[in-house]
XYZ file of N, CA, C and O in Angstrom:
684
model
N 0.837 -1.183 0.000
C 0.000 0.000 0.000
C 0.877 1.239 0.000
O 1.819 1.287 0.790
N 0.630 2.258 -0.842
C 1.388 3.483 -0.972
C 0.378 4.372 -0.044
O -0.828 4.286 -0.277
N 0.890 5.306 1.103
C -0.134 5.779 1.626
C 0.368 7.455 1.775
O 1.596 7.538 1.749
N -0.187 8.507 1.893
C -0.939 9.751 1.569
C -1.564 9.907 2.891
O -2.562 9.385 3.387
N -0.480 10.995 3.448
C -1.870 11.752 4.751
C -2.861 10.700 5.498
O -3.989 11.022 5.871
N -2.257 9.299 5.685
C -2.799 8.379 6.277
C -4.242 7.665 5.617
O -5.195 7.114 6.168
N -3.954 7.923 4.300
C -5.116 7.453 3.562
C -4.377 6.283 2.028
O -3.350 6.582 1.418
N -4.990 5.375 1.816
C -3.992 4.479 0.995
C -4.746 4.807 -0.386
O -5.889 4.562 -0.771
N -3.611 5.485 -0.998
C -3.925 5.830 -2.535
C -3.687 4.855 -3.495
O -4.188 4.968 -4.614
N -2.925 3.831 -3.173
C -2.153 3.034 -4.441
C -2.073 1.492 -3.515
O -1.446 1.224 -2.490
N -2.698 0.922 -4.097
C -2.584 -0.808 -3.649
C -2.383 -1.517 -4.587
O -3.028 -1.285 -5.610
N -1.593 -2.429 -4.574
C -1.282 -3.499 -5.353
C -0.647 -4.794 -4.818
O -0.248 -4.873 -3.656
N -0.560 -5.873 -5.754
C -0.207 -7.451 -5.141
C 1.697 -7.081 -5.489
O 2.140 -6.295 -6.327
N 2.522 -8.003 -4.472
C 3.473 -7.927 -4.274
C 4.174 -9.514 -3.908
O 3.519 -10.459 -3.467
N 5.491 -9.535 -4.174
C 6.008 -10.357 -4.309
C 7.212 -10.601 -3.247
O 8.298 -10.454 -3.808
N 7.336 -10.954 -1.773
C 8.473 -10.866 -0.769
C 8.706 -11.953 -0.868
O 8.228 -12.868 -1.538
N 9.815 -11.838 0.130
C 11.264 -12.882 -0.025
C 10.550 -13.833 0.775
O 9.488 -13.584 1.347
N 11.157 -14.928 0.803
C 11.569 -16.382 0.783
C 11.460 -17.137 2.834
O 12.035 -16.473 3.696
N 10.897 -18.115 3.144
C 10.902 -18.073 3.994
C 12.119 -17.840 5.053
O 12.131 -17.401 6.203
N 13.571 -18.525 3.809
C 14.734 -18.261 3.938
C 15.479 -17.390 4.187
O 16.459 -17.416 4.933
N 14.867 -16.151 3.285
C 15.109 -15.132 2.752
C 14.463 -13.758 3.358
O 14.797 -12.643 2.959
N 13.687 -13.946 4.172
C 12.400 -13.221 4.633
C 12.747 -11.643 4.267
O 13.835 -11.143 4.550
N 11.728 -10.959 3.633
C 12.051 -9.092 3.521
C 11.385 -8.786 4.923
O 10.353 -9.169 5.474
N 12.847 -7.575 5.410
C 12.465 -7.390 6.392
C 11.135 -5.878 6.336
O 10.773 -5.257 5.337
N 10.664 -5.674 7.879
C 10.113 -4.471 7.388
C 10.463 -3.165 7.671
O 11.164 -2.763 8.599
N 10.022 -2.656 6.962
C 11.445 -1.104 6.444
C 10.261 0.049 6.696
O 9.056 -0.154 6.548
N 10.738 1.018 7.015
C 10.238 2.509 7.196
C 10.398 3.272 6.518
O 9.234 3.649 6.387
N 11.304 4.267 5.520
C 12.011 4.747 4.712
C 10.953 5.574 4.147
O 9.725 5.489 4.125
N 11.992 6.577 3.602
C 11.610 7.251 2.195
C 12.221 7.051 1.036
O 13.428 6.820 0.978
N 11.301 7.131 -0.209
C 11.797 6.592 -1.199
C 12.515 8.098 -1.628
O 11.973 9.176 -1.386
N 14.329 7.895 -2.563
C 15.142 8.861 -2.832
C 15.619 8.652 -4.152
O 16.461 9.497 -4.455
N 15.398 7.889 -4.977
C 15.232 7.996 -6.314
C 14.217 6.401 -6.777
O 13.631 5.500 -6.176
N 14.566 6.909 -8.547
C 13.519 5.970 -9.259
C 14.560 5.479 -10.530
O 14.949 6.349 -11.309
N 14.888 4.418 -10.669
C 15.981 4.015 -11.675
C 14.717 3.354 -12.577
O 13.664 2.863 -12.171
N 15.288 3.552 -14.154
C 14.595 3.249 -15.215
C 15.387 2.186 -15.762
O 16.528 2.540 -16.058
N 15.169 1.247 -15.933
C 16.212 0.199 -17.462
C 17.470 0.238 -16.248
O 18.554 0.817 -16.301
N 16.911 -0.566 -15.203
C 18.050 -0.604 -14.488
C 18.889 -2.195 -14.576
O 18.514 -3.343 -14.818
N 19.956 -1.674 -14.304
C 21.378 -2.975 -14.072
C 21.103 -3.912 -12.999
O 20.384 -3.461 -12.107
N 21.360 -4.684 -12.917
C 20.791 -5.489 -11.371
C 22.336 -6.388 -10.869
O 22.645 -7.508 -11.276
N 23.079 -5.594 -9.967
C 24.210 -6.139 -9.670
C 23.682 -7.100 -8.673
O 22.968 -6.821 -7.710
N 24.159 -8.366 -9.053
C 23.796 -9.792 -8.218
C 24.443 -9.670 -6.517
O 25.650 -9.715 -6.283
N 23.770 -9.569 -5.839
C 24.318 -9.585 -4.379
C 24.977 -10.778 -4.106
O 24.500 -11.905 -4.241
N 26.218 -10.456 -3.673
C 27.341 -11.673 -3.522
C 26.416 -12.927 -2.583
O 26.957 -14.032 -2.535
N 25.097 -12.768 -1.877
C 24.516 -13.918 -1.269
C 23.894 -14.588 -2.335
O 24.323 -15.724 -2.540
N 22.981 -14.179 -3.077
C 22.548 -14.907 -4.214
C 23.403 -15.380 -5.107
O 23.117 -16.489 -5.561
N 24.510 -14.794 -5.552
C 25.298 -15.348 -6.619
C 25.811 -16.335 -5.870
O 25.413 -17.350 -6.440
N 26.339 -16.607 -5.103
C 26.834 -17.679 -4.154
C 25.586 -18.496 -3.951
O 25.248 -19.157 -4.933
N 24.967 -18.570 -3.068
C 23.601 -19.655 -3.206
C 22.747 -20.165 -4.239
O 22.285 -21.306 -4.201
N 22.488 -19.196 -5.327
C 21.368 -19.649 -5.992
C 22.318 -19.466 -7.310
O 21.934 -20.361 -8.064
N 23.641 -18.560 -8.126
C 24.078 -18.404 -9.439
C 25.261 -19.835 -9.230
O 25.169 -20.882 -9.870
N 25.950 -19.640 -8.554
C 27.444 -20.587 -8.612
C 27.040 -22.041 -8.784
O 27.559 -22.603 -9.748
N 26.129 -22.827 -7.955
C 25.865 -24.253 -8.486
C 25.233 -23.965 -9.994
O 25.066 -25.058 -10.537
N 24.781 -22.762 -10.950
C 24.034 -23.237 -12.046
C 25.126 -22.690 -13.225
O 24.917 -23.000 -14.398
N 26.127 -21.984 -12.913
C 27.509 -21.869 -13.490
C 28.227 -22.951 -13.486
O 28.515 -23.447 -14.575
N 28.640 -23.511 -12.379
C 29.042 -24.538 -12.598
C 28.564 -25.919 -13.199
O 29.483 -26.709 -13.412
N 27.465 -26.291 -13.468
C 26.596 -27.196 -14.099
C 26.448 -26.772 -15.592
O 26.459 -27.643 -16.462
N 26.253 -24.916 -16.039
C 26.303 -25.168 -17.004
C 27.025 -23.850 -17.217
O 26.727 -22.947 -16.435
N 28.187 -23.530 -18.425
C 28.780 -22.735 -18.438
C 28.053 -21.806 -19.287
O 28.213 -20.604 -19.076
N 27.355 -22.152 -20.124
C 26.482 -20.945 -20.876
C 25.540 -20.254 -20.335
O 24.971 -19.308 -20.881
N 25.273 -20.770 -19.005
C 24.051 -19.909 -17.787
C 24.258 -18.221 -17.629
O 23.360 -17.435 -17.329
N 25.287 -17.971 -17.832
C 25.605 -16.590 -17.728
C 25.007 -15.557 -18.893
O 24.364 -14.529 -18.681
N 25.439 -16.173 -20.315
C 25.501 -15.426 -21.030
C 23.394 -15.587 -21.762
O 22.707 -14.863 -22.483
N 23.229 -16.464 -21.283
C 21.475 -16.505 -21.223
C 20.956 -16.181 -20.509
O 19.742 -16.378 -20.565
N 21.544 -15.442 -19.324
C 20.738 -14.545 -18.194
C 20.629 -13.374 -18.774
O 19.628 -12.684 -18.583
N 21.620 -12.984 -19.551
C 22.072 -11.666 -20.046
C 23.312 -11.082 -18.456
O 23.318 -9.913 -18.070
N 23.805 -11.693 -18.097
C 25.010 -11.747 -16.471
C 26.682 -11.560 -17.310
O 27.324 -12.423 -17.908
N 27.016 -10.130 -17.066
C 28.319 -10.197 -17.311
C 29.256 -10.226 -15.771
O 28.857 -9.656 -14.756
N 30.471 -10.956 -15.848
C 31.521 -10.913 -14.642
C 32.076 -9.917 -14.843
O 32.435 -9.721 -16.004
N 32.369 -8.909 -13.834
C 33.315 -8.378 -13.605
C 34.216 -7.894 -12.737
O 34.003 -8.367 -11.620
N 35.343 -6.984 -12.765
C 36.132 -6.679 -11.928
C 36.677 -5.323 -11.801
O 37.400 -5.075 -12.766
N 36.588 -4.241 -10.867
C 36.967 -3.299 -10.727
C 36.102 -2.534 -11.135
O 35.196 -3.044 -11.795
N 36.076 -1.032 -10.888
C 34.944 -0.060 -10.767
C 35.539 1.156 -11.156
O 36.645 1.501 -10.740
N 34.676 1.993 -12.138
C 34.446 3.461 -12.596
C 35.978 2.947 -13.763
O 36.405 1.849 -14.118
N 36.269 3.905 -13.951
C 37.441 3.683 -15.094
C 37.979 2.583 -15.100
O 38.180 1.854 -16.071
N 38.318 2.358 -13.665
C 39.198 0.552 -13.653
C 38.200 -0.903 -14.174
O 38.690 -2.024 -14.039
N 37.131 -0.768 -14.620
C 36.005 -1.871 -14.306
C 36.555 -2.463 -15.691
O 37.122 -1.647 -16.417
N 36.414 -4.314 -16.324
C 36.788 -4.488 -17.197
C 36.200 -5.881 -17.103
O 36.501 -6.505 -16.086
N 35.314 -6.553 -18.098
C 34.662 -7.638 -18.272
C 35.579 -9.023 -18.928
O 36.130 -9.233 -20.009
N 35.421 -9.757 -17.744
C 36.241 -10.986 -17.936
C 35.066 -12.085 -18.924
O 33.865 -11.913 -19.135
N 35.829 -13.024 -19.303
C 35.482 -14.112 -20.057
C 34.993 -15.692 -18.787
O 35.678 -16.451 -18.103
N 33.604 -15.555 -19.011
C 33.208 -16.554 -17.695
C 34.017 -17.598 -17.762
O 34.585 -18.030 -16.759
N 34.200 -18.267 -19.296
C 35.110 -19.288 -19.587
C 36.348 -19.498 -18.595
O 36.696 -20.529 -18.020
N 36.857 -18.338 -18.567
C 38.405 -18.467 -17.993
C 38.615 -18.523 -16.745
O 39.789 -18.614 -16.384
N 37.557 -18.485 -15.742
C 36.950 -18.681 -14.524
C 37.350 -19.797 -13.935
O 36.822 -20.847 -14.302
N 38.285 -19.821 -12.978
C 37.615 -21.273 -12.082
C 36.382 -21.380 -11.285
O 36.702 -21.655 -10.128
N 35.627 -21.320 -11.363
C 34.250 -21.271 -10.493
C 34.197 -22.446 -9.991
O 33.047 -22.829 -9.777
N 35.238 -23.356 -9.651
C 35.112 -24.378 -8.468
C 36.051 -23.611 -7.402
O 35.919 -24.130 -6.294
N 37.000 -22.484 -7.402
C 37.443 -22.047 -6.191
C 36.473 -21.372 -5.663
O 35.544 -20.706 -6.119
N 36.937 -21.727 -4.343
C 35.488 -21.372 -3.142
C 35.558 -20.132 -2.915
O 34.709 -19.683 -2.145
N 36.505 -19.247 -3.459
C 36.730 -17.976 -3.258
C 36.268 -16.944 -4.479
O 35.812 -15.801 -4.438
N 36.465 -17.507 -5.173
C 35.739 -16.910 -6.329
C 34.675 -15.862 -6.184
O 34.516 -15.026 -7.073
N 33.980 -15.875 -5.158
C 33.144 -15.131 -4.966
C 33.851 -13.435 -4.589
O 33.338 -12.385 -4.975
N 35.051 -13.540 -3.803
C 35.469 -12.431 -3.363
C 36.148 -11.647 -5.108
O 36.217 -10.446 -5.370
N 36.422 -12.446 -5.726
C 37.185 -11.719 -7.007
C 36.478 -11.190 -8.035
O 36.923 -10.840 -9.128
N 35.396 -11.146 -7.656
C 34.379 -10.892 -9.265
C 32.909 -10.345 -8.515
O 32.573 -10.676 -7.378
N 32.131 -9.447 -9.408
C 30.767 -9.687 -8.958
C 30.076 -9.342 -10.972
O 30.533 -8.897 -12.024
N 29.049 -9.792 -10.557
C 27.984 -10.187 -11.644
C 26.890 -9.057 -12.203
O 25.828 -9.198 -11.596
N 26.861 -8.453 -12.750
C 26.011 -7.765 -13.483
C 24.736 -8.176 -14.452
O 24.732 -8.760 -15.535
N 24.047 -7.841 -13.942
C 22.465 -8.577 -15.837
C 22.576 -6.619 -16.329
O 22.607 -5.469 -15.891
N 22.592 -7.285 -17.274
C 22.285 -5.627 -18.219
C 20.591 -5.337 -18.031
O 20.093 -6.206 -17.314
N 19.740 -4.458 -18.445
C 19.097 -4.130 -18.912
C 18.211 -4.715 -19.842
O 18.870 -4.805 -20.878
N 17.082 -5.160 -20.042
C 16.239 -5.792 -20.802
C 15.345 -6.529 -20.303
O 15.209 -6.691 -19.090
N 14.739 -6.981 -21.052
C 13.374 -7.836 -20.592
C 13.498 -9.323 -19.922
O 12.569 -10.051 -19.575
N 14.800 -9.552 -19.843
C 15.093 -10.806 -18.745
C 15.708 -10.236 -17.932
O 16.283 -11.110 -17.284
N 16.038 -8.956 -17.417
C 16.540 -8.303 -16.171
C 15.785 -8.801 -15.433
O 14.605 -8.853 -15.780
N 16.218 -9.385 -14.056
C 15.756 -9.566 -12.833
C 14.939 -8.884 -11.935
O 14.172 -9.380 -11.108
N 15.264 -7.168 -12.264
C 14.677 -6.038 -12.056
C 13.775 -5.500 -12.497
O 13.356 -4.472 -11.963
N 13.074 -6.136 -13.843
C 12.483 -5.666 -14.882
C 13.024 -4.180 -15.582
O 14.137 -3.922 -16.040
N 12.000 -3.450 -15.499
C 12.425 -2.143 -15.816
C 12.369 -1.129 -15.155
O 12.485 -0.169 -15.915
N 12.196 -0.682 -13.662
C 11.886 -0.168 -12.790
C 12.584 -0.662 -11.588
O 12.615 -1.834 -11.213
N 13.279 0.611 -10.883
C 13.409 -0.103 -9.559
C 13.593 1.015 -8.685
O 14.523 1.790 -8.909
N 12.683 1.228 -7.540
C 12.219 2.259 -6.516
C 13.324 2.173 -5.604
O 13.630 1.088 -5.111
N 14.037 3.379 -5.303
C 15.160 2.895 -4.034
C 15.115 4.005 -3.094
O 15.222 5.202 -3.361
N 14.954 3.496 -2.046
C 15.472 3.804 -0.520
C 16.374 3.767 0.512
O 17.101 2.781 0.384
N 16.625 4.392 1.436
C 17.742 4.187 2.121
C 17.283 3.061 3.241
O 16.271 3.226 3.922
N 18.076 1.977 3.354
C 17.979 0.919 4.983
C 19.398 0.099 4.609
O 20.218 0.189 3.695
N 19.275 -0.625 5.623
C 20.628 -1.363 6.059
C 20.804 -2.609 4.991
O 21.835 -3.054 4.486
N 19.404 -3.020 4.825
C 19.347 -4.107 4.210
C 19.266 -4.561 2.235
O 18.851 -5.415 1.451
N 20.008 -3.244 2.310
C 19.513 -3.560 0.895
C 18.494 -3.805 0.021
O 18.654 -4.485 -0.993
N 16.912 -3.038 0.501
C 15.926 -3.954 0.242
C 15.454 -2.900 -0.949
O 15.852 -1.738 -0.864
N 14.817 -3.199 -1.785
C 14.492 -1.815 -2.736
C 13.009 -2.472 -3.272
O 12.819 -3.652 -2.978
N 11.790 -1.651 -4.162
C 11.223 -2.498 -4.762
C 11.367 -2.111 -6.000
O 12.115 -1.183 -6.308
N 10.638 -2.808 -6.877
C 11.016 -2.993 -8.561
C 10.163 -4.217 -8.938
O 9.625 -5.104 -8.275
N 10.262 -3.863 -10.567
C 9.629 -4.993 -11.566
C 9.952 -5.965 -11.043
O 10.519 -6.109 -9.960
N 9.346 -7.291 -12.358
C 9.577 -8.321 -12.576
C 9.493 -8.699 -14.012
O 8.814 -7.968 -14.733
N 10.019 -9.619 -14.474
C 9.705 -10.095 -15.928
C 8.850 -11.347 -15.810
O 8.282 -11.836 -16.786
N 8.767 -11.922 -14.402
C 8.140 -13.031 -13.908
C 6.479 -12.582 -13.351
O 6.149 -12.476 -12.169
N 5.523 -12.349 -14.636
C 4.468 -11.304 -14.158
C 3.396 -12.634 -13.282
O 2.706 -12.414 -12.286
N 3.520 -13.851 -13.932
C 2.422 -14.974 -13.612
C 2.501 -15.331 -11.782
O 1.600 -15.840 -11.115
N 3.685 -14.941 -11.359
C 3.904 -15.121 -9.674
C 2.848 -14.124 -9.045
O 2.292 -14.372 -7.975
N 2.667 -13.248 -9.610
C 1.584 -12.449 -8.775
C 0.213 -13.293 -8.574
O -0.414 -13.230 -7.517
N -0.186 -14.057 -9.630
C -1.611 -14.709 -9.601
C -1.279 -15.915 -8.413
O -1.918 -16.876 -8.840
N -0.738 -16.265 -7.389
C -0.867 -17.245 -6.896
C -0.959 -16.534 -5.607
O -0.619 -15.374 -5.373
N -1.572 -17.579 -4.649
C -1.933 -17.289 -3.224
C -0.707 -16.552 -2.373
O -0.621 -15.443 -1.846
N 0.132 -17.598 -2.475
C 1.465 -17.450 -1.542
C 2.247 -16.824 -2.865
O 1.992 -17.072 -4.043
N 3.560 -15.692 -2.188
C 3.684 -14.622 -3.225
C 5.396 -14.607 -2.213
O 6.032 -13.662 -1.747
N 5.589 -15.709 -2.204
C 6.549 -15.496 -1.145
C 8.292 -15.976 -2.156
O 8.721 -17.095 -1.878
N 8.931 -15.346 -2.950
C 9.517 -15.759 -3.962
C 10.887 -15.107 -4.068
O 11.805 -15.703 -4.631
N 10.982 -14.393 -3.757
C 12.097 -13.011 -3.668
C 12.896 -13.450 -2.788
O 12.680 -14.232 -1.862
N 13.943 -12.863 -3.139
C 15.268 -13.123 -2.042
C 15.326 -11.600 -0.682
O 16.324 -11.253 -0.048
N 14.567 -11.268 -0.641
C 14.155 -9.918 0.209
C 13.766 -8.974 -0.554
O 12.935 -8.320 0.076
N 13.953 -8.473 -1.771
C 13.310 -7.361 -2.121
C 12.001 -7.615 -2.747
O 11.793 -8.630 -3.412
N 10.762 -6.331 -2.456
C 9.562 -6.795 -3.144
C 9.641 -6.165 -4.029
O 10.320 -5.147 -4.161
N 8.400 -7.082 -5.388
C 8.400 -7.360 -6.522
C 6.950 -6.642 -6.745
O 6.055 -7.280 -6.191
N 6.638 -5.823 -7.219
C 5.246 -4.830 -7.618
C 4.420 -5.072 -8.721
O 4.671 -4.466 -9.763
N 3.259 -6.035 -8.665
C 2.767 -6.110 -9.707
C 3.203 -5.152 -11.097
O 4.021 -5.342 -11.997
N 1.822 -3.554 -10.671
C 1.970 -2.888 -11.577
C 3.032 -1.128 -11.081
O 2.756 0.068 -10.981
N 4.312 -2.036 -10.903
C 4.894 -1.062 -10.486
C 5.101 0.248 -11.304
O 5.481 1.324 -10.843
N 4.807 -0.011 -12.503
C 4.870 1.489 -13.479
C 3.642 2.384 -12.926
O 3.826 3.591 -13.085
N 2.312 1.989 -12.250
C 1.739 2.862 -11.555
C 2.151 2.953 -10.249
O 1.311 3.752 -9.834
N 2.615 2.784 -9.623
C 3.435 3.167 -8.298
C 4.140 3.882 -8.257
O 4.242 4.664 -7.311
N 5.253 3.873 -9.767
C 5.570 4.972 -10.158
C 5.358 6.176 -10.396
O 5.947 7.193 -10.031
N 4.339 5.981 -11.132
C 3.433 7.241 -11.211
C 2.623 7.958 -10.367
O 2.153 9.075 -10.583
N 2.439 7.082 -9.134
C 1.606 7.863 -8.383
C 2.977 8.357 -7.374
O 2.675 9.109 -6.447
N 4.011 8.087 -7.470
C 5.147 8.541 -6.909
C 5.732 9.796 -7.663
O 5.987 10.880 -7.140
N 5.882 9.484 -8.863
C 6.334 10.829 -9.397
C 5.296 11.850 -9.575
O 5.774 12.974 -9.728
N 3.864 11.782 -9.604
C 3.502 13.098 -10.137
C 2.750 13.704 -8.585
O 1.881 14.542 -8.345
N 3.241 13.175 -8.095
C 3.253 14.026 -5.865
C 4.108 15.139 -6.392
O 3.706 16.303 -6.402
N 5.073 14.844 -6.750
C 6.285 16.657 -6.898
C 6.181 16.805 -8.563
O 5.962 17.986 -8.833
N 6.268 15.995 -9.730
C 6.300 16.548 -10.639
C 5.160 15.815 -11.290
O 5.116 14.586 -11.359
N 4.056 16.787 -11.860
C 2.532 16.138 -12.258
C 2.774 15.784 -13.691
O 1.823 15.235 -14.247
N 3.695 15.955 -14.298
C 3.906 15.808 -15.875
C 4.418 14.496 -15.947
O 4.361 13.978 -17.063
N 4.953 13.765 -14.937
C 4.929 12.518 -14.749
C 3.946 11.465 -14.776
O 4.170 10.683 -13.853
N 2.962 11.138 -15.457
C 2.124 10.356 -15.589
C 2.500 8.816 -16.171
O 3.625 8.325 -16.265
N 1.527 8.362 -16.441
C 1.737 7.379 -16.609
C 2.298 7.020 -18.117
O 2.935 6.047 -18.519
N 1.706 8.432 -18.925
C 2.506 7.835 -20.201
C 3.795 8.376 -20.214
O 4.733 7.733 -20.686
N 3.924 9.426 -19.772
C 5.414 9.367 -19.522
C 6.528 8.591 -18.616
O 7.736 8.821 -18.665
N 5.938 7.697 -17.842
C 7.239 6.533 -17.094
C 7.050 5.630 -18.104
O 8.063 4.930 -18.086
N 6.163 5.166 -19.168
C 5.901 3.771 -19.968
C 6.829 4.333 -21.573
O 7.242 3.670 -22.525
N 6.889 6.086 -21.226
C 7.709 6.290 -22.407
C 8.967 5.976 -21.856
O 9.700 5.227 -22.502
N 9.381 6.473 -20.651
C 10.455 6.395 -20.055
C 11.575 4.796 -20.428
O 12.661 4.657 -19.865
């Protein structure tokens, strides 16, 4: 529920983490809105849920749309998964994982961010059929917004009204 002066303007079905995984609950204000966003793999998931399916199959990466890399802002430079040992157990500390942008982004195309400890943000999905089921419990902690392009919108046009809805779907 998006709520307004203690009144709920915006409801929709949502998608939280894992019994494993549980999203915690957060207070926050939301401080930006990323469009066609990158979804850097959190070193817990790439370790639990990416590394056994790399190692089983080496083309898993490049069908996620998941580049490896190493180093940041000018220094950053994309390695060849191939050349990887991804049976050292350390592996995890030398590299982290990127999905680009697109319609198998993890993130979809939207992703709402706030400040907390936990890393928790919400955003798309490309996985729209998880919303129709009872239990919605799927996520590794961050929630997943049905129709988050109106959440958007009812987020952006609070300060800027030219923000509507056809302009985040142009976005």
């Amino acid at each position: 529920e998006a709520v307004n002066n203690k009144a709920v303007e915006f409801n929709e079905r949502v998608i939280v983490g894992k019994q494993t995984r549980q999203t915690p609950e957060i207070t926050s204000q939301v401080t930006s809105i990323t469009f066609n966003p990158y979804w850097y793999v959190p070193k817990s998931i790439a370790m639990a849920d990416m590394l056994p399916k790399i190692r089983n199959n080496p083309d898993y990466l490049r069908r996620q749309g998941i580049r490896v890399l190493q180093g940041w802002d000018q220094n950053i430079r994309e390695l060849d998964p191939a050349n990887i040992d991804w049976s050292n157990p350390r592996v995890n500390e030398a590299y982290y994982l990127r999905q680009d942008p697109g319609p198998w982004n993890s993130l979809g195309s939207l992703k709402i961010n706030f400040p907390n400890s936990d890393a928790i943000f919400l955003h798309d999905t490309p996985t729209k059929t998880l919303f129709g089921r009872q239990e919605r419990n799927f996520s590794s902690g961050c929630v997943r917004v049905r129709n988050v392009r109106g959440l958007v919108s009812w987020l952006m046009t609070a300060d800027k009204p030219d923000w509507d809805a056809t302009r985040v779907d142009a976005a």
